[in-house]
Amino acid sequence: MKIAMFHSESGGVGFYRIWQPAKFMSLDVRTFGNDKPPALPVTDDLTDVTKEAKKNFKIYGSWESIGKNHDIITCQRTDDLRQVSLLFGLKATFNKPLVLEVDDDFLNIQRDHLAWEKYGKDAAKNNYKIIPIKESEVKHYSDLVSKGEIEGTFLENQDGLFFVQDSGRNKRDVVIALAQGVDAMTVSTQELKEIYKPFCKNIYVLPNSIDSEVWKVKKKRLNNGKIRIGWAGGGHHYWDLWEVWGVLKTILDLYPNVEFHYMNIRPDFLEEHPKCFWHPGTFVDKYPQAVADMDLDIAIAPLKKTKFNAGKSNLKWLEYSMLDLPIIATDWHPYRCIENKVDGILCKNDKEWLSALKKLIENPAERAKLAQKAKKRVLKEYNAKTNGKLWDEAYKDIWQRTLGE
């Protein structure tokens, strides 16, 4: 069985949900693209294709050859109308199973999230403009799409040739249409399976896992008497950090030797505090060492209790544990895998957050104990090398289901 996997970005999403599983699957898996799905010619005929497509053809082939030479095609989350049309075209033309990999709940994004205008249920709806065109205009519109100046796809029927331009903002309906049209989905949590179940009947839960080799980093302790509490993550966690800011301020006032360090996102309330220190974000391959270089003693994973966050995974617990860091996390769906006060601490409210932080600040032995047990469990239950078989089993089942239909 040969599988073609296309990822949507070069960050953690692509790494944990495409590149890493492909590395540890025993099946024949090929990943496509570096920082985005590659521009490729539709067929092996290279007449009138872009220089980029010709270059990529030498590496990946054409969409036609991909469809012919692979048994299953997997796409990561995409809301690009061109990509969706292309994927459905491959499925229909070559009668190959199409799998959608999703690691977020795009159907329940709250209004204060950065992606609300794009996916919010009550944000502006899609606005498609149908433009009649001549055959001679196809290249013009193709060039505009390639440059990212417009979004859209071509449509040809008995009435003629058209360019369907997507000039709207809301991509929620595109995600639903893609989920409805694929043969199967893979997701990272049970909560995500429940969210997408109304649109796809075959959904496989494949939890995020850790490649221990990636997390073998160099650690240099400053030993300057400071205790560092820290957090690292993406740019959409402003309100998650705000959830615990009141408690953190209290801690920073109570303990002269305690600092707070954070990576990537720069919330205004943290920037203004003299005991809060920012660290720049980095590429996914350098991320483990960058977090290690923050020289943390205690890691935190606060979450605002929203339906969207209920679909998040326990990834921060996995990563911090690999760096021998004890974690304090919000008692919400992603972190309820943690055995409270055994391999991490769960907090329901400000009072519990304050108590947990005080306890770990004042008890280095407790920090070490929590971290040791967490790392041991992560290596046993969330090991990417051994969990590759879960992906193998899922894809074999998808293949068998498709043959039976």
Coordinates of C-alpha atoms in Angstrom, one line a residue:
M1 CA 0.0 0.0 0.0
K2 CA 1.3 3.4 -1.0
I3 CA 0.1 6.6 0.8
A4 CA 0.6 10.2 -0.4
M5 CA 0.4 12.7 2.5
F6 CA 0.0 16.5 1.9
H7 CA 0.6 18.8 4.9
S8 CA -0.9 22.3 5.3
E9 CA 2.1 24.1 7.0
S10 CA 5.6 23.6 8.1
G11 CA 5.1 24.2 11.9
G12 CA 4.0 21.8 14.6
V13 CA 0.8 20.8 12.8
G14 CA 2.7 19.4 9.8
F15 CA 5.3 17.9 12.1
Y16 CA 3.1 16.0 14.6
R17 CA 0.3 15.0 12.2
I18 CA 2.1 14.3 8.9
W19 CA 5.9 14.1 9.0
Q20 CA 6.4 12.3 12.3
P21 CA 3.7 9.6 11.7
A22 CA 5.0 9.0 8.2
K23 CA 8.5 8.4 9.7
F24 CA 7.3 5.7 12.0
M25 CA 4.7 3.9 9.9
S26 CA 5.7 0.6 8.4
L27 CA 3.6 1.3 5.3
D28 CA 5.0 3.0 2.2
V29 CA 4.3 6.7 2.9
R30 CA 5.5 9.7 1.0
T31 CA 5.1 13.3 2.2
F32 CA 4.8 16.2 -0.2
G33 CA 6.0 19.8 0.2
N34 CA 8.3 21.7 2.5
D35 CA 6.4 24.6 3.9
K36 CA 3.1 24.2 1.9
P37 CA 1.6 21.8 -0.6
P38 CA 3.7 22.1 -3.7
A39 CA 2.6 23.7 -7.0
L40 CA 2.5 20.8 -9.5
P41 CA 1.5 20.4 -13.1
V42 CA -1.9 18.6 -13.5
T43 CA -0.5 16.0 -15.9
D44 CA 3.0 15.0 -17.2
D45 CA 2.6 17.4 -20.0
L46 CA 4.7 20.4 -19.0
T47 CA 3.4 22.8 -21.7
D48 CA 2.4 26.2 -20.4
V49 CA 3.2 25.4 -16.7
T50 CA 5.0 27.7 -14.3
K51 CA 8.7 27.5 -13.6
E52 CA 7.9 26.5 -10.0
A53 CA 5.6 23.6 -11.2
K54 CA 8.4 22.4 -13.6
K55 CA 10.9 22.5 -10.8
N56 CA 8.5 20.6 -8.4
F57 CA 7.7 18.1 -11.1
K58 CA 11.3 16.8 -11.0
I59 CA 10.9 16.1 -7.3
Y60 CA 7.2 15.0 -6.9
G61 CA 5.9 14.3 -10.4
S62 CA 2.4 15.6 -11.5
W63 CA -1.0 15.3 -9.8
E64 CA -1.8 12.7 -12.4
S65 CA 1.2 10.5 -11.5
I66 CA 0.4 11.0 -7.8
G67 CA -3.1 9.8 -8.3
K68 CA -2.0 6.8 -10.4
N69 CA 0.9 5.7 -8.2
H70 CA -0.6 5.9 -4.7
D71 CA -3.4 3.9 -3.1
I72 CA -4.5 6.4 -0.5
I73 CA -4.3 10.2 -0.6
T74 CA -4.2 12.2 2.7
C75 CA -4.7 15.9 2.9
Q76 CA -4.2 18.0 6.1
R77 CA -6.7 20.7 7.0
T78 CA -7.3 23.0 4.1
D79 CA -9.8 25.7 3.3
D80 CA -8.4 26.7 -0.1
L81 CA -11.0 26.2 -2.8
R82 CA -8.4 25.2 -5.4
Q83 CA -6.9 22.5 -3.2
V84 CA -10.3 21.1 -2.2
S85 CA -11.4 20.9 -5.9
L86 CA -8.1 19.3 -6.8
L87 CA -8.4 16.7 -4.1
F88 CA -11.9 15.8 -5.1
G89 CA -10.7 15.6 -8.7
L90 CA -8.0 13.1 -7.8
K91 CA -10.5 11.0 -5.8
A92 CA -13.0 11.0 -8.6
T93 CA -10.5 10.4 -11.5
F94 CA -8.5 7.6 -9.9
N95 CA -11.1 6.2 -7.5
K96 CA -8.6 6.4 -4.6
P97 CA -9.6 6.8 -0.9
L98 CA -9.2 10.4 0.3
V99 CA -8.4 11.0 4.0
L100 CA -8.6 14.3 5.8
E101 CA -6.3 14.9 8.8
V102 CA -7.6 17.5 11.3
D103 CA -6.2 18.5 14.7
D104 CA -8.4 21.4 15.6
D105 CA -12.1 22.1 16.0
F106 CA -12.8 24.6 13.1
L107 CA -16.5 24.5 13.7
N108 CA -16.6 26.0 17.2
I109 CA -14.1 28.9 17.1
Q110 CA -15.1 31.5 19.6
R111 CA -15.4 35.2 18.8
D112 CA -12.2 36.3 20.6
H113 CA -10.0 33.8 18.7
L114 CA -7.7 35.1 15.9
A115 CA -9.4 32.8 13.4
W116 CA -12.9 33.8 14.2
E117 CA -13.4 35.9 11.0
K118 CA -12.3 32.9 8.9
Y119 CA -14.2 30.1 10.7
G120 CA -16.6 31.7 13.1
K121 CA -20.1 30.2 12.9
D122 CA -21.7 33.7 12.9
A123 CA -19.0 35.5 11.0
A124 CA -19.5 36.8 7.4
K125 CA -20.5 34.0 5.1
N126 CA -18.8 33.0 1.9
N127 CA -19.3 35.1 -1.1
Y128 CA -18.5 33.4 -4.4
K129 CA -18.3 35.4 -7.6
I130 CA -18.9 33.5 -10.8
I131 CA -17.0 35.1 -13.7
P132 CA -17.6 33.9 -17.4
I133 CA -14.2 33.6 -19.1
K134 CA -12.7 32.6 -22.4
E135 CA -10.2 29.9 -22.9
S136 CA -7.5 32.5 -23.6
E137 CA -8.1 34.0 -20.1
V138 CA -7.4 30.7 -18.2
K139 CA -3.6 31.5 -17.9
H140 CA -4.3 35.0 -16.6
Y141 CA -6.5 33.7 -13.8
S142 CA -4.1 30.8 -13.1
D143 CA -1.3 33.3 -12.6
L144 CA -3.3 35.5 -10.2
V145 CA -4.1 32.4 -8.2
S146 CA -0.5 31.2 -8.1
K147 CA 0.6 34.6 -6.9
G148 CA -2.0 34.5 -4.1
E149 CA -3.7 37.6 -5.4
I150 CA -7.1 35.9 -5.6
E151 CA -8.6 32.5 -4.5
G152 CA -10.8 30.4 -6.7
T153 CA -11.2 27.6 -9.2
F154 CA -12.3 26.9 -12.7
L155 CA -15.7 25.4 -13.6
E156 CA -16.8 24.2 -17.0
N157 CA -20.4 23.1 -17.8
Q158 CA -22.9 23.2 -20.7
D159 CA -23.1 27.0 -20.2
G160 CA -19.5 27.6 -20.8
L161 CA -16.2 28.2 -18.9
F162 CA -16.2 30.1 -15.6
F163 CA -13.8 31.2 -12.9
V164 CA -15.4 30.8 -9.4
Q165 CA -13.7 33.5 -7.2
D166 CA -13.9 33.0 -3.5
S167 CA -14.1 36.6 -2.2
G168 CA -15.6 35.8 1.2
R169 CA -13.9 35.4 4.5
N170 CA -15.7 32.5 6.2
K171 CA -14.2 29.1 5.4
R172 CA -16.3 27.0 7.8
D173 CA -18.5 25.7 5.0
V174 CA -15.4 24.6 3.0
V175 CA -14.2 22.5 6.0
I176 CA -17.6 20.9 6.3
A177 CA -17.8 20.1 2.6
L178 CA -14.3 18.6 2.7
A179 CA -15.3 16.4 5.8
Q180 CA -18.4 15.3 4.0
G181 CA -16.6 14.4 0.8
V182 CA -13.7 12.3 2.1
D183 CA -13.7 8.6 2.8
A184 CA -12.2 8.9 6.3
M185 CA -10.8 11.4 8.8
T186 CA -7.9 11.1 11.3
V187 CA -8.0 13.4 14.4
S188 CA -5.9 13.8 17.5
T189 CA -8.6 13.5 20.2
Q190 CA -12.0 11.8 21.0
E191 CA -13.5 15.3 21.3
L192 CA -12.7 16.1 17.7
K193 CA -14.2 12.8 16.6
E194 CA -17.5 13.8 18.2
I195 CA -17.4 17.2 16.6
Y196 CA -16.9 15.9 13.0
K197 CA -18.9 12.7 13.4
P198 CA -22.1 14.3 11.8
F199 CA -20.1 14.9 8.6
C200 CA -17.9 11.8 8.3
K201 CA -18.8 8.3 9.4
N202 CA -15.2 6.9 9.4
I203 CA -13.1 8.8 12.0
Y204 CA -9.9 7.5 13.6
V205 CA -8.5 8.9 16.8
L206 CA -4.7 8.9 16.6
P207 CA -3.2 10.7 19.6
N208 CA -0.2 13.0 19.3
S209 CA 3.0 11.3 20.2
I210 CA 6.6 12.2 20.9
D211 CA 9.8 11.2 19.1
S212 CA 12.3 10.9 22.0
E213 CA 15.3 11.5 19.7
V214 CA 14.0 14.9 18.8
W215 CA 13.8 15.9 22.4
K216 CA 17.4 15.0 23.3
V217 CA 18.6 18.5 23.9
K218 CA 21.4 20.2 25.7
K219 CA 20.5 21.8 29.0
K220 CA 22.4 24.6 30.7
R221 CA 21.3 25.6 34.1
L222 CA 22.0 29.2 35.2
N223 CA 22.0 28.3 38.9
N224 CA 21.4 32.0 39.8
G225 CA 18.9 31.4 42.5
K226 CA 15.9 32.3 40.3
I227 CA 12.9 30.0 39.8
R228 CA 11.5 30.3 36.3
I229 CA 7.9 29.6 35.6
G230 CA 7.3 29.4 31.8
W231 CA 5.0 28.8 28.8
A232 CA 5.7 28.3 25.1
G233 CA 3.2 28.1 22.3
G234 CA 1.4 29.6 19.3
G235 CA 0.0 33.1 18.7
H236 CA -3.6 32.3 19.4
H237 CA -3.2 31.7 23.2
Y238 CA -3.7 35.3 24.4
W239 CA -6.8 34.6 26.4
D240 CA -5.5 31.3 27.7
L241 CA -2.6 33.2 29.3
W242 CA -5.0 35.9 30.5
E243 CA -6.9 33.2 32.5
V244 CA -4.0 32.8 34.9
W245 CA -2.5 36.3 34.8
G246 CA -4.0 37.4 38.0
V247 CA -2.5 34.5 39.8
L248 CA 0.9 34.9 38.2
K249 CA 1.0 38.6 39.2
T250 CA 0.3 37.5 42.8
I251 CA 3.1 34.9 42.6
L252 CA 5.6 37.4 41.2
D253 CA 4.8 39.8 44.0
L254 CA 5.0 37.2 46.7
Y255 CA 8.3 35.6 45.6
P256 CA 11.2 38.0 44.8
N257 CA 13.2 35.2 43.2
V258 CA 10.5 34.0 40.8
E259 CA 10.3 35.1 37.1
F260 CA 7.9 34.3 34.3
H261 CA 9.2 33.4 30.8
Y262 CA 7.1 33.1 27.7
M263 CA 7.8 32.2 24.1
N264 CA 6.5 33.5 20.7
I265 CA 3.3 35.4 21.6
R266 CA 3.7 38.8 23.2
P267 CA 0.6 39.7 25.2
D268 CA 0.5 43.3 26.4
F269 CA -0.1 42.4 30.0
L270 CA 3.1 40.3 30.1
E271 CA 5.2 42.9 28.2
E272 CA 4.5 45.5 30.8
H273 CA 5.7 43.5 33.8
P274 CA 9.3 43.8 34.8
K275 CA 9.6 40.2 35.9
C276 CA 8.2 38.7 32.7
F277 CA 10.7 37.9 29.9
W278 CA 10.0 37.1 26.3
H279 CA 11.8 34.5 24.1
P280 CA 11.4 34.6 20.3
G281 CA 9.6 31.7 18.6
T282 CA 11.5 29.4 16.2
F283 CA 11.1 26.8 13.5
V284 CA 9.7 23.4 14.5
D285 CA 13.1 21.6 14.2
K286 CA 14.7 24.0 16.6
Y287 CA 11.7 24.2 19.0
P288 CA 12.8 21.6 21.6
Q289 CA 16.2 23.2 22.1
A290 CA 14.6 26.7 22.2
V291 CA 12.3 25.6 25.0
A292 CA 15.1 23.9 26.9
D293 CA 17.1 27.2 26.6
M294 CA 14.4 29.0 28.5
D295 CA 15.8 27.2 31.5
L296 CA 12.5 26.6 33.2
D297 CA 11.8 25.1 36.6
I298 CA 8.0 24.9 36.3
A299 CA 5.8 24.8 33.1
I300 CA 2.2 25.9 32.9
A301 CA -0.6 25.1 30.4
P302 CA -3.6 27.3 31.1
L303 CA -6.7 27.1 28.9
K304 CA -9.8 29.1 28.7
K305 CA -12.7 26.7 29.1
T306 CA -14.3 26.9 25.7
K307 CA -15.7 24.3 23.3
F308 CA -12.9 25.0 20.9
N309 CA -10.2 24.3 23.5
A310 CA -12.0 21.1 24.5
G311 CA -10.8 19.7 21.2
K312 CA -7.1 20.6 21.9
S313 CA -4.6 17.8 22.6
N314 CA -2.3 17.2 25.5
L315 CA 0.8 18.2 23.5
K316 CA 2.2 20.7 25.9
W317 CA 2.2 18.1 28.7
L318 CA 4.0 15.7 26.3
E319 CA 6.6 18.3 25.3
Y320 CA 7.3 19.7 28.8
S321 CA 7.6 16.2 30.2
M322 CA 10.3 15.3 27.7
L323 CA 12.3 18.3 29.1
D324 CA 11.9 17.0 32.7
L325 CA 9.6 19.8 33.6
P326 CA 6.6 19.5 36.0
I327 CA 3.4 20.9 34.6
I328 CA 0.5 22.7 36.1
A329 CA -2.5 22.7 33.7
T330 CA -6.1 23.8 33.6
D331 CA -8.5 21.0 34.5
W332 CA -10.1 20.8 31.0
H333 CA -10.4 18.1 28.4
P334 CA -6.9 18.1 26.8
Y335 CA -5.2 17.7 30.1
R336 CA -7.5 15.2 31.9
C337 CA -5.1 12.5 30.8
I338 CA -2.8 13.8 33.6
E339 CA -3.0 11.8 36.8
N340 CA -3.5 14.7 39.2
K341 CA -0.7 15.3 41.6
V342 CA 1.1 12.2 40.3
D343 CA 2.5 13.3 36.9
G344 CA 1.2 16.8 36.8
I345 CA -1.2 19.1 38.7
L346 CA -4.7 20.1 37.4
C347 CA -6.4 23.3 38.5
K348 CA -10.1 24.2 38.4
N349 CA -9.8 27.8 39.6
D350 CA -7.5 30.6 40.7
K351 CA -7.3 29.2 44.3
E352 CA -6.0 25.9 43.0
W353 CA -3.6 27.6 40.6
L354 CA -2.2 29.7 43.4
S355 CA -1.8 26.7 45.7
A356 CA -0.1 24.6 43.0
L357 CA 2.4 27.2 42.0
K358 CA 3.3 27.9 45.7
K359 CA 3.8 24.2 46.3
L360 CA 6.2 23.7 43.3
I361 CA 8.1 26.9 44.0
E362 CA 8.8 25.9 47.5
N363 CA 9.4 22.1 46.9
P364 CA 12.1 21.3 44.4
A365 CA 11.8 17.6 45.3
E366 CA 8.1 17.6 44.4
R367 CA 9.0 19.2 41.1
A368 CA 11.4 16.5 40.3
K369 CA 9.0 13.7 41.3
L370 CA 6.2 15.0 39.1
A371 CA 8.6 15.5 36.1
Q372 CA 10.1 12.0 36.5
K373 CA 6.8 10.2 36.6
A374 CA 5.4 12.3 33.7
K375 CA 8.4 11.6 31.4
K376 CA 8.2 7.8 32.2
R377 CA 4.6 7.7 31.3
V378 CA 4.9 9.8 28.1
L379 CA 7.7 7.5 26.9
K380 CA 5.6 4.5 27.5
E381 CA 2.1 5.6 26.3
Y382 CA 2.9 8.4 23.8
N383 CA 6.0 7.1 22.1
A384 CA 5.9 7.9 18.3
K385 CA 8.1 5.0 17.5
T386 CA 5.6 2.4 19.0
N387 CA 2.5 4.4 18.1
G388 CA 3.3 4.3 14.4
K389 CA 1.4 1.0 14.4
L390 CA -1.8 2.9 15.3
W391 CA -1.5 4.8 12.1
D392 CA -0.7 1.6 10.2
E393 CA -3.8 -0.1 11.6
A394 CA -6.0 2.9 10.8
Y395 CA -4.8 3.1 7.2
K396 CA -5.2 -0.6 6.6
D397 CA -8.7 -0.4 7.9
I398 CA -9.5 2.6 5.6
W399 CA -8.2 0.6 2.7
Q400 CA -10.2 -2.5 3.6
R401 CA -13.4 -0.4 4.1
T402 CA -12.9 1.2 0.7
L403 CA -12.5 -2.2 -1.1
G404 CA -15.7 -3.4 0.6
E405 CA -17.8 -0.4 -0.6

